[in-house]
Coordinates of C-alpha atoms in Angstrom, one line a residue:
Chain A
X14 CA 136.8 99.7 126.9
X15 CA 138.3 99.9 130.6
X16 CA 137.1 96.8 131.2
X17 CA 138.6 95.1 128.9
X18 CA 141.6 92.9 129.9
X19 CA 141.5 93.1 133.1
X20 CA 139.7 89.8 133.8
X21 CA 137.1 91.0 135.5
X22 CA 134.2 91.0 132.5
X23 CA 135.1 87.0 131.7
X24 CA 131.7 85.6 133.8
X25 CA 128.1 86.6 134.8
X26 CA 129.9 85.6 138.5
X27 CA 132.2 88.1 139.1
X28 CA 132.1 91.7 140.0
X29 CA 134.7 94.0 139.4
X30 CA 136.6 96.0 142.0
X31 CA 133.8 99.0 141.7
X32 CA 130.7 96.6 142.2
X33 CA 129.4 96.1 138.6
X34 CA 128.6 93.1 136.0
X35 CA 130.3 93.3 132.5
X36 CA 128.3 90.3 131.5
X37 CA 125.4 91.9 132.1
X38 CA 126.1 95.0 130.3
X39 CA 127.4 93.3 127.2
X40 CA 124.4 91.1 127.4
X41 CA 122.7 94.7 127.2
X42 CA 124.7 95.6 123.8
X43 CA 123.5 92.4 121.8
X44 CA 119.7 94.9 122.5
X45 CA 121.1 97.8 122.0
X46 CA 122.3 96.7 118.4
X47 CA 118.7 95.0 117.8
X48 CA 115.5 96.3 116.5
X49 CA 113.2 98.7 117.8
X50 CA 110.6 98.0 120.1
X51 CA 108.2 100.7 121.3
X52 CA 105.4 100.2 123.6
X53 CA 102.9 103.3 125.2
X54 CA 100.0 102.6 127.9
X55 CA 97.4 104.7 126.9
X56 CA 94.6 106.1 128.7
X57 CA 92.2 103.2 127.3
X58 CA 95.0 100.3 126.6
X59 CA 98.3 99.3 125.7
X60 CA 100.1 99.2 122.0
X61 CA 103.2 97.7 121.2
X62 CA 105.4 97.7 118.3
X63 CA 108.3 96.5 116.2
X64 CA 109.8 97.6 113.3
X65 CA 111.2 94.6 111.5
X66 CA 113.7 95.4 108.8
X67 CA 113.7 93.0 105.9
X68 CA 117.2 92.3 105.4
X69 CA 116.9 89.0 102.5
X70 CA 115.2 89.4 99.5
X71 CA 113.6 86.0 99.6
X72 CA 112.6 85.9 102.9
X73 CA 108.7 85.0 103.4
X74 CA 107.6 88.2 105.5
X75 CA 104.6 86.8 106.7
X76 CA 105.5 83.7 108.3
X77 CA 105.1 82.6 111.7
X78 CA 109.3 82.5 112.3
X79 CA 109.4 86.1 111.5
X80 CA 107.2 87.4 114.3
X81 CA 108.2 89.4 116.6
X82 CA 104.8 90.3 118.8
X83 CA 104.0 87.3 121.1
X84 CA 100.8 86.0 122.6
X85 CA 101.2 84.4 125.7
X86 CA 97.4 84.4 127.1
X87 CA 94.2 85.6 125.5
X88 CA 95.3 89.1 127.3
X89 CA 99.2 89.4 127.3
X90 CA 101.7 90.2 125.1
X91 CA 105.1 90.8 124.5
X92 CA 107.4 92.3 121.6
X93 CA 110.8 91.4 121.1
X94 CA 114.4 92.3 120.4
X95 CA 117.6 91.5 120.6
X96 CA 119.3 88.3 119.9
X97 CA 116.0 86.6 118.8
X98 CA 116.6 83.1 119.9
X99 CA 116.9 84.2 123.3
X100 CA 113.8 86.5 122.8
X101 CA 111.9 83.3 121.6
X102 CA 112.9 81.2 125.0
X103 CA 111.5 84.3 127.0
X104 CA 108.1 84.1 125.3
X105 CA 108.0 80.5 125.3
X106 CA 108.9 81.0 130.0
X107 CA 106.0 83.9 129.9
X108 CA 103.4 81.7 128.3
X109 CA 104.1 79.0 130.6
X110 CA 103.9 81.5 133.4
X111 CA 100.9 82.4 132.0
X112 CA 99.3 78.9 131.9
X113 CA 100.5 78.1 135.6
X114 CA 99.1 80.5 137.2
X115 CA 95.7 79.7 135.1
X116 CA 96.3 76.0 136.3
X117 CA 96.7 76.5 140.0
X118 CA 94.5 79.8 140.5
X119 CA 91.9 79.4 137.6
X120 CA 92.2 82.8 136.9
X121 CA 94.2 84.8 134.1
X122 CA 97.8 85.7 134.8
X123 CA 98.2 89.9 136.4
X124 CA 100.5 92.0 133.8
X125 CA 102.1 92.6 137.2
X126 CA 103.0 89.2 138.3
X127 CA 103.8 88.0 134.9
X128 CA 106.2 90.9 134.4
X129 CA 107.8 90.2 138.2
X130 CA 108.3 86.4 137.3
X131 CA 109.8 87.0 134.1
X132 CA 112.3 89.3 136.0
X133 CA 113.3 86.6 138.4
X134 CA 113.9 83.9 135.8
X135 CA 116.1 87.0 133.4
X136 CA 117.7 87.4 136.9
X137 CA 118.7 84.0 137.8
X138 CA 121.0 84.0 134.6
X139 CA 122.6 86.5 135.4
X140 CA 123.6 85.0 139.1
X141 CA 126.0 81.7 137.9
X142 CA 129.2 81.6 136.0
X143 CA 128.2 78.2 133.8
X144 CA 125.1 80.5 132.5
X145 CA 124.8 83.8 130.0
X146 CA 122.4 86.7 130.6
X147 CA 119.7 87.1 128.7
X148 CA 120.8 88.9 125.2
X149 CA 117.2 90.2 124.6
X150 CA 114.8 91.7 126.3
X151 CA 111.1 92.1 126.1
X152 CA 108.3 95.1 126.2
X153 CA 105.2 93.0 127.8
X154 CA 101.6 94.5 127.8
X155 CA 98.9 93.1 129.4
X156 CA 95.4 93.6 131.2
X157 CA 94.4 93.0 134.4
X158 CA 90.8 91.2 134.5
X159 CA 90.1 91.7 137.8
X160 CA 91.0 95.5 138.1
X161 CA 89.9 96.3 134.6
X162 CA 93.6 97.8 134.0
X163 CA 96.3 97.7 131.5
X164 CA 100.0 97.7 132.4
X165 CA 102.9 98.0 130.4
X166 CA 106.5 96.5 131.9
X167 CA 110.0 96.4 130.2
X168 CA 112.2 93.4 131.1
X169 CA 116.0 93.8 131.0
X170 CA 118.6 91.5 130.3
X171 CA 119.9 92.2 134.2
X172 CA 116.4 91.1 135.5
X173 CA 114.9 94.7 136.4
X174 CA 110.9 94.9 135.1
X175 CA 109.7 98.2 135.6
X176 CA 106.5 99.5 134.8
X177 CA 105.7 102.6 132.1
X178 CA 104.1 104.8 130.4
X179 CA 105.9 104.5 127.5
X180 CA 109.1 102.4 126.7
X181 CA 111.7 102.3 124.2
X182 CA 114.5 99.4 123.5
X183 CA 116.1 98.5 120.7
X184 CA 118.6 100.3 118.1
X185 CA 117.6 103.8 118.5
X186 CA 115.8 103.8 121.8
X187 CA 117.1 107.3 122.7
X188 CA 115.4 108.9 120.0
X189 CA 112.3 106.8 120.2
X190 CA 112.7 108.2 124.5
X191 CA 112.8 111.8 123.2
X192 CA 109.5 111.2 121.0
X193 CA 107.9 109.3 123.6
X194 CA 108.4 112.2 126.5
X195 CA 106.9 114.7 123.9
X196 CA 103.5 113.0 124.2
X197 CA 103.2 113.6 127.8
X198 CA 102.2 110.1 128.5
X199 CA 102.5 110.3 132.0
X200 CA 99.6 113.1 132.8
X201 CA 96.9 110.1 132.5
X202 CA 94.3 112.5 134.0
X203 CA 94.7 115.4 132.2
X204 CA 92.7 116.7 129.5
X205 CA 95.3 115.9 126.8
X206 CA 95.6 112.4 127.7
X207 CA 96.3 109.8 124.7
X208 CA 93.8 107.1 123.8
X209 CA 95.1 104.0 121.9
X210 CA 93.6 105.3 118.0
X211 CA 96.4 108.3 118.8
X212 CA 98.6 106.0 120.7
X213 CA 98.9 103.3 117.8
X214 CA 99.4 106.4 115.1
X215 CA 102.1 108.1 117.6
X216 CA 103.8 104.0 117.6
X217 CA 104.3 103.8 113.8
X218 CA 105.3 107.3 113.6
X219 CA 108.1 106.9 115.9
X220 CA 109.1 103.4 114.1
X221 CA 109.2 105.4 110.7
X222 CA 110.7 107.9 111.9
X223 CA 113.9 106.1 113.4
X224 CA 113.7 103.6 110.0
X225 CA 114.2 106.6 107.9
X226 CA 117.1 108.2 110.2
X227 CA 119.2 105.2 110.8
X228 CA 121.4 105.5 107.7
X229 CA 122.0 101.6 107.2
X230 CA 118.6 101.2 106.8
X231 CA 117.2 104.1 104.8
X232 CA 115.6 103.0 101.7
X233 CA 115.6 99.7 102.4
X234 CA 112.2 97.9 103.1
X235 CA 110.8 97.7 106.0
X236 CA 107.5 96.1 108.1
X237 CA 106.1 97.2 111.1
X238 CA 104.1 94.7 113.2
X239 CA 102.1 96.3 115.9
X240 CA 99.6 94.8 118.5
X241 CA 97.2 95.8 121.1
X242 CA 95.0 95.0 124.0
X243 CA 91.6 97.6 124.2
X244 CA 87.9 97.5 124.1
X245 CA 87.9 97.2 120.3
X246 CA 89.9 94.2 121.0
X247 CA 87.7 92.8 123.4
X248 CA 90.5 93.8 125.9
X249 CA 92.5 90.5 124.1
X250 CA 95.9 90.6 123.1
X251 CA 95.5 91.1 118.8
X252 CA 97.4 92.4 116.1
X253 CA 96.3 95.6 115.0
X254 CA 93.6 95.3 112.3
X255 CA 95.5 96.1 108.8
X256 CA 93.2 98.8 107.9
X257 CA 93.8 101.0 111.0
X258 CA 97.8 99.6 110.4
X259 CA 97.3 101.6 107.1
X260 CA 95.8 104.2 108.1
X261 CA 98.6 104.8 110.9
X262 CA 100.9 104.5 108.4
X263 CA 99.7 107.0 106.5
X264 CA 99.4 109.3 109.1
X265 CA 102.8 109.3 110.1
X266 CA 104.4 110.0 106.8
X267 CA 101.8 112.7 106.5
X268 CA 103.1 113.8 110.0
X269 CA 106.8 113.1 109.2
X270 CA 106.8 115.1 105.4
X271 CA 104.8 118.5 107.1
X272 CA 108.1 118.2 110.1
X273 CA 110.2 118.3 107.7
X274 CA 109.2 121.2 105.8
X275 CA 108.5 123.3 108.8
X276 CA 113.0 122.6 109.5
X277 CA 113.2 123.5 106.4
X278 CA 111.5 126.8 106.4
X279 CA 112.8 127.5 110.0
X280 CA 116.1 127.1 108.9
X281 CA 115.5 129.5 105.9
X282 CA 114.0 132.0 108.5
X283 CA 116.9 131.7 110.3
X284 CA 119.4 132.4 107.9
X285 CA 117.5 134.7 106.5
X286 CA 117.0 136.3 109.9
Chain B
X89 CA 148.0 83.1 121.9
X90 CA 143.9 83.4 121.7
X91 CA 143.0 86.1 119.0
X92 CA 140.9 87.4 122.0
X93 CA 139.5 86.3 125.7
X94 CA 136.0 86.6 124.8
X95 CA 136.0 83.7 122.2
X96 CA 136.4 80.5 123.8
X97 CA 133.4 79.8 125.6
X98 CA 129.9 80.2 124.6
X99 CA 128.8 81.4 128.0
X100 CA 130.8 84.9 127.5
X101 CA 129.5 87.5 126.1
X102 CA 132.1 89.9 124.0
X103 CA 131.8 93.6 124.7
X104 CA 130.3 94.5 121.7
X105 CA 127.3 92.4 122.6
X106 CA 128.6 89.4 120.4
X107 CA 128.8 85.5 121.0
X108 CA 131.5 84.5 119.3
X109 CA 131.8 80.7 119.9
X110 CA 128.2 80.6 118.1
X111 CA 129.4 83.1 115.3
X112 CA 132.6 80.4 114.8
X113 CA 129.6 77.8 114.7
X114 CA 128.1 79.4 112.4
X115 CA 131.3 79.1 110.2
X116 CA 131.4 75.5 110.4
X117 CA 128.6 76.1 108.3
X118 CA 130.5 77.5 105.3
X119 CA 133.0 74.5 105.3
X120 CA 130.2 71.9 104.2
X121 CA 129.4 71.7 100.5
X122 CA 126.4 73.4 99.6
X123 CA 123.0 72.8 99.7
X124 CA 120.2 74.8 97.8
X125 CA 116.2 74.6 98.5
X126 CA 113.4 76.9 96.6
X127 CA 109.7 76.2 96.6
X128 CA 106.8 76.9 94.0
X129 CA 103.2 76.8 95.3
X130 CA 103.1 73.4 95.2
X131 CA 106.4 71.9 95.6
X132 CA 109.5 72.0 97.7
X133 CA 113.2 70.7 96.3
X134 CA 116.2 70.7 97.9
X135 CA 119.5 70.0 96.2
X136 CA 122.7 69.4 97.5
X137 CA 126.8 68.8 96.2
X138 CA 127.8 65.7 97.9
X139 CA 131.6 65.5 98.6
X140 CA 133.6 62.0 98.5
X141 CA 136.5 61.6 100.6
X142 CA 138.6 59.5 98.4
X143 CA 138.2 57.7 94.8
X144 CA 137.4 55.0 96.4
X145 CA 134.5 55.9 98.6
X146 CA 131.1 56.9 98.1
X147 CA 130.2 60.4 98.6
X148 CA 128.4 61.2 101.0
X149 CA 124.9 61.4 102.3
X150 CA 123.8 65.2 101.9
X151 CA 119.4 64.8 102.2
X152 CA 118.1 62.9 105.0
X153 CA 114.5 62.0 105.7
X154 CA 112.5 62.9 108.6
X155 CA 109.0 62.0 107.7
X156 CA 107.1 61.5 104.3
X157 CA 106.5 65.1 104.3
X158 CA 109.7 66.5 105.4
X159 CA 113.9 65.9 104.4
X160 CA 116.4 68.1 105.3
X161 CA 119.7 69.4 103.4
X162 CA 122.4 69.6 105.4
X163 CA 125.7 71.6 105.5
X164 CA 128.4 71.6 107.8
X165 CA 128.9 69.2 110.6
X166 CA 127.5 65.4 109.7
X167 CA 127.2 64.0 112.7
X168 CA 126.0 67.0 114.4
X169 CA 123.1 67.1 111.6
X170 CA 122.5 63.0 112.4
X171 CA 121.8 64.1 116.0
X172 CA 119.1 66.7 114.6
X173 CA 117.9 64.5 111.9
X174 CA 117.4 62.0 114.4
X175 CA 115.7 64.3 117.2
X176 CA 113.3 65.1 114.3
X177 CA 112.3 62.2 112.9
X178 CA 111.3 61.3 116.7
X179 CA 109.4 64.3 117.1
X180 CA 107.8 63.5 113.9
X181 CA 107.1 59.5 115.3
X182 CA 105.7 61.0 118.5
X183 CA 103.6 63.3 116.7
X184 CA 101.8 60.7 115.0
X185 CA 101.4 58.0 117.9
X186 CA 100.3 60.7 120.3
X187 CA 98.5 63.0 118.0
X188 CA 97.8 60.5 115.1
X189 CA 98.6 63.4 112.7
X190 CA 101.9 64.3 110.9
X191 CA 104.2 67.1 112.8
X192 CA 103.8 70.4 111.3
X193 CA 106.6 71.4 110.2
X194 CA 106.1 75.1 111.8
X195 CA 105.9 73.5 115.2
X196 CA 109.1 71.2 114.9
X197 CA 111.1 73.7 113.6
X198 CA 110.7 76.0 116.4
X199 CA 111.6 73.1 119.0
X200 CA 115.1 72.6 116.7
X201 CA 115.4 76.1 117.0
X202 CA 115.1 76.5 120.4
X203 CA 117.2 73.2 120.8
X204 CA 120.1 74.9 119.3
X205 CA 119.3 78.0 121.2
X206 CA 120.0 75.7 124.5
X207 CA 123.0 75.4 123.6
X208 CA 124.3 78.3 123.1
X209 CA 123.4 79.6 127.0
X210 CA 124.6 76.3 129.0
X211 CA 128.2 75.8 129.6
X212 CA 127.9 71.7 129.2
X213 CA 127.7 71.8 125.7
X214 CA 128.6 73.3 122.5
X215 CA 126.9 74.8 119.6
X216 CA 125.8 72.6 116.5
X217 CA 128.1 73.0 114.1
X218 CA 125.3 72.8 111.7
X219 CA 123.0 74.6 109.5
X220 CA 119.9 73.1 107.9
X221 CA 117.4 73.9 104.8
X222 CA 114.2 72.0 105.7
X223 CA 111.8 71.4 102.7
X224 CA 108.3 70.2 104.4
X225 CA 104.5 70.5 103.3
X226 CA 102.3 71.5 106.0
X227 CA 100.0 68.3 106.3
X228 CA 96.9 70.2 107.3
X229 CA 96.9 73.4 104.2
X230 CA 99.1 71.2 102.0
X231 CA 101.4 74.2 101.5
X232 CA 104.9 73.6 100.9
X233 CA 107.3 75.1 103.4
X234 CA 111.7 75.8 102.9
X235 CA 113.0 76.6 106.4
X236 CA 116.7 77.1 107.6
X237 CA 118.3 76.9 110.8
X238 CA 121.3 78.5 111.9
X239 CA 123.8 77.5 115.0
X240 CA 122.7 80.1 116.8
X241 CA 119.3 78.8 117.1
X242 CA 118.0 81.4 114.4
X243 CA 115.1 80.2 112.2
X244 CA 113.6 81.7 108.9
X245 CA 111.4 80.7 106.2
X246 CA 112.3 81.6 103.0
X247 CA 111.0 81.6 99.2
X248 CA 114.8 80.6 98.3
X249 CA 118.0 79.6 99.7
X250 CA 121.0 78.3 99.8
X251 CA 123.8 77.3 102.8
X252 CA 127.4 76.1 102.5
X253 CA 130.8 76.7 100.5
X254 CA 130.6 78.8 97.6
X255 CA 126.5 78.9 98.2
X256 CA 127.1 82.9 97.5
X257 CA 126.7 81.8 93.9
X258 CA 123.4 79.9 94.2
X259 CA 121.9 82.6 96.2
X260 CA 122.4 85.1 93.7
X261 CA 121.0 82.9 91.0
X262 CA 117.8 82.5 93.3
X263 CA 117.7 86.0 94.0
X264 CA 117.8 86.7 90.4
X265 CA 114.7 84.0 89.5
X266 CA 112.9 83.5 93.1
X267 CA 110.1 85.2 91.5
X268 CA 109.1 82.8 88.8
X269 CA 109.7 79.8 91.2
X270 CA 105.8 80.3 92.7
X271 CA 103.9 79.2 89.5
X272 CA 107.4 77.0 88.4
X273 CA 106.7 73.3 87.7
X274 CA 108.1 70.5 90.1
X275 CA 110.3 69.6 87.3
X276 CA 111.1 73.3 86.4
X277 CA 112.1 73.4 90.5
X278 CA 114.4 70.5 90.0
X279 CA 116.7 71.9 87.0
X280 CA 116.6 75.6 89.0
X281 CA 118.3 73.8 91.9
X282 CA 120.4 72.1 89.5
X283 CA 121.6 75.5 88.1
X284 CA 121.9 76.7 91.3
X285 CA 124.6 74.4 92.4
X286 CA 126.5 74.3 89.5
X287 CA 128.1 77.8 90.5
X288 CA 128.7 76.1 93.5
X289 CA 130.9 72.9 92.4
X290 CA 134.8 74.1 93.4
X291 CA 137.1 74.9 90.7
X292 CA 137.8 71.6 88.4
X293 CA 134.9 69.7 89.4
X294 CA 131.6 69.6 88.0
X295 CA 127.6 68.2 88.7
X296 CA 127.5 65.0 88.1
X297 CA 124.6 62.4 88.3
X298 CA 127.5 61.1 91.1
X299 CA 128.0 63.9 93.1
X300 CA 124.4 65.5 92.7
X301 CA 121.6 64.9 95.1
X302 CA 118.0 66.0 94.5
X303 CA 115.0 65.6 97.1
X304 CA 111.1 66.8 96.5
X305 CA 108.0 67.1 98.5
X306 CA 105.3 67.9 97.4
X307 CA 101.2 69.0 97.6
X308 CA 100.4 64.9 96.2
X309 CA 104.1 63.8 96.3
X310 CA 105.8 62.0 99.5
X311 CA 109.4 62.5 100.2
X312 CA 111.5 61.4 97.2
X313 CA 115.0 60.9 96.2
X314 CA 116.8 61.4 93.0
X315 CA 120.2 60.3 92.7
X316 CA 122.5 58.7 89.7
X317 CA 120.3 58.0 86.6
X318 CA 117.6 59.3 87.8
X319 CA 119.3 62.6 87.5
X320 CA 120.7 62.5 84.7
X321 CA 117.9 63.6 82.5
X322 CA 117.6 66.8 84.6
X323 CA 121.1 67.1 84.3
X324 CA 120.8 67.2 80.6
X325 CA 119.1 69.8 80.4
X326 CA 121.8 72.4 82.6
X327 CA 124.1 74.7 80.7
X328 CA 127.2 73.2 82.6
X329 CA 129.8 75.9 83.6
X330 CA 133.5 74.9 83.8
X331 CA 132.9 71.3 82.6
X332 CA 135.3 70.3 79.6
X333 CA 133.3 68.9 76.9
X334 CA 130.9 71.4 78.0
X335 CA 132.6 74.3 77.7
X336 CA 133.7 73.8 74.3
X337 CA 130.0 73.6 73.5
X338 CA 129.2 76.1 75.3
X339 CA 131.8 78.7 75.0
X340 CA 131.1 80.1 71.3
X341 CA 127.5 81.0 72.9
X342 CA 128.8 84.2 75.1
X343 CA 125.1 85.1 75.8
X344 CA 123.9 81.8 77.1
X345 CA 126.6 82.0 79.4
X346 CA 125.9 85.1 80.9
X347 CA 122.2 84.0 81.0
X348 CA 121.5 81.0 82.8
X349 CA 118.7 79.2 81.5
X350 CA 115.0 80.4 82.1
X351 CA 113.2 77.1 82.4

């Protein structure tokens, strides 16, 4: 790496001669190595998820140390990656976000504002030398009571918390991008427009779809954990009920097996052609 | 004269996307003696290899108590896991005069976690050199609960596990019987964490009733101790590895070696 050596990549407080922050992008490759988070704002909600790869045999799968899908009020939520104990201190700043606002305007927290303050307090590690970015980052989804709208934000490890239609991070993320741009998530008016049922089964058929690519982690078991807020949620943040998870599931390695065979017989008709 | 720039202060990210003052943390934790835990459904033990300095002095203390339904094992740093030990056991204190219930466990281990996490992203001070195996009961389902924390502020329940030098050996003796530990009795718990560690005892040592350290909770049982005697009747019943006397004994039977004991 360029960078490397020359002094100028040692401290969150220093630029380099052509104006950028090595910290910050190294802070960027502890996600980059991380699981995958995927997260699509549907026509009639937001789903998020994770795919969590179960790396020791005698871990307990289900505990509450293992999640990776936050609630931080009754109607926001945020999945996780990257260096994990980081990711848990951002949760831990959104839900007290979330509880402020509540506290001083007795109303719930906007997706909008939550995902802005978040941003600055990612941000302000990134401005002092005795500090280190933020080696996570964070897919929030939320809903907006008063204007009856979801919204789905990405926060970065340099501070940056855009808004999306649909998001990738995470080990992978530019394959999970190339799925997520086939769905044509951002023509919300059109005809063709995804609801959350198609949105959650599109989620874990990206996940299983990356799971079985990645080579390290072929074969080996995996869990997804997937959450969202819509009107069979009450519009609340909630994990995905297991029997819809299931079905999903199934879905996608329905989905997944017939792609494969139509390569396969494409290829034939190609070398047969 | 440094291996690399990257490594010397916990603030500075690596280019790769590593911390490596926490990952050299995190081998402090491999210079400690070992410490096992493994829970059934209605007990959690934790066993540990205590070390002694000299002949002359005891070994020392490897279990410590936070509450009467919590101890941790400890490997690595001492007096870092004093510091914890003693942020927990205040926790635990607070818990009960504010609260007037016991901490649960779930809840106190993700404040240790995110205290270790603290330290890896402020310049002022460094990592613990520490990592923990937590044996708890969760006061309110009575469920027991083995959690371990890692420098890098890392936290994960298990079924099994096992921290320190040489624990690769008791990990893979978990691994092979974790799934008989669920219905296992508390008894049955004790001599698996026995077995555990003696694959862990360095080259021409072995468990003794002196260098052996067993602590339980459990569904109806409070925090206890066994140590010296009271061991000794578990210990009786371990196919000893690499002991003299025992080897003899145990040497002609090439099958029970190969086997450890199914208790």
């Amino acid at each position: 790496m360029a960078s490397s050596g020359s002094g100028y990549d040692l401290s969150a407080a220093t630029f380099s001669p052509d104006g950028r922050i090595f910290q910050v992008e190294y802070a960027g490759k502890a996600v980059e190595n991380a699981g995958t988070v995927i997260g699509i704002h549907a026509k009639d909600g937001v789903v998020l998820g994770v795919a969590k790869p179960l790396y020791h045999k005698m871990i307990v799968p289900t505990t509450a140390s293992y999640k990776r899908i936050h609630t931080v009020d009754v109607h926001a939520g945020v999945a996780t990656t990257g260096f994990l104990p980081d990711a848990r201190v951002l949760v831990g700043r959104a839900q007290e976000e979330a509880a402020d606002w509540q506290e001083h305007y007795g109303s719930k927290v906007p997706p909008h504002v939550l995902a802005d303050r978040l941003g600055h307090y990612v941000h302000y590690f990134t401005l002092h030398g005795a500090l280190r970015p933020f080696g996570a980052s964070c897919v929030l989804g939320g809903y907006d009571v008063d204007t009856k709208e979801c919204g789905l934000y990405m926060l970065e490890p340099n501070g940056a918390a855009y808004k999306y239609y649909g998001v990738a991070t995470g080990k992978g993320k530019q394959v999970a991008k190339t799925e997520l741009e086939k769905l044509n998530l951002h023509k919300q008016d059109a005809e063709s427009s995804m609801d959350v049922a198609t949105a959650v089964k599109n989620v874990a058929k990206i996940l299983i779809l990356l799971h079985k690519e990645n080579k390290d982690s072929d074969g080996k078991p995996m869990e997804l954990e997937l959450s969202w807020i819509c009107e069979a949620s009450k519009w609340k943040h909630a994990p995905i009920p297991k029997d819809v998870l299931t079905a999903a599931k199934e879905w996608a390695n329905e989905q997944l097996e017939e792609e494969d065979e139509d390569d396969e017989e494409e290829e034939e008709a190609m070398e047969e052609g | 004269m440094f291996r690399n720039q990257y490594d010397t202060d916990v603030t500075v990210w690596s280019p790769e996307g590593r911390l490596l003052q926490v990952e050299y943390a995190m081998e402090s934790v491999k210079q400690g003696s070992a410490c096992v835990g493994l829970r059934s459904n209605s007990h959690c033990v934790l066993g540990a290899l205590k070390r002694s300095v000299s002949e002359l002095s005891w070994h020392q203390k490897k279990l410590l108590e936070i509450d009467d339904h919590m101890l941790v094992g400890i490997a690595g740093l001492t007096a870092d896991a004093r510091t914890l030990a003693k942020y927990m056991r205040n926790e635990c204190l607070h818990n009960k005069y504010v609260y007037g219930t016991p901490m649960p466990p779930h809840q106190l281990m993700a404040d240790v976690a995110d205290k270790h996490q603290r330290t890896t992203q402020t310049y002022v001070r460094r990592p613990f050199g520490v990592g923990l195996l937590v044996a708890s009961v969760d006061p309110l389902t009575q469920k027991p609960h083995l959690y371990q924390t890692c420098p890098s502020g890392n936290l994960y329940e298990f079924y099994a596990s096992a921290i320190g030098a040489r624990s690769q050996s008791a990990r893979t003796y978990l691994e092979k019987h974790h799934e008989t530990f669920g219905d296992a009795s508390r008894d049955d718990l004790i001599v698996h964490a026995l077995q555990a560690l003696v694959g862990c005892v360095s080259g021409d040592d072995e468990l003794t009733k002196e260098n052996a350290s067993i602590g339980i909770v459990g569904k109806d049982e409070k925090f206890t101790l066994l140590e010296g005697d009271a061991l000794q009747p578990f210990l009786d019943r371990l196919e000893l590895k690499g002991g003299d006397d025992d080897e003899e004994e145990a040497g002609d039977d090439a099958a029970a070696e190969a086997e450890p004991m199914e208790t």
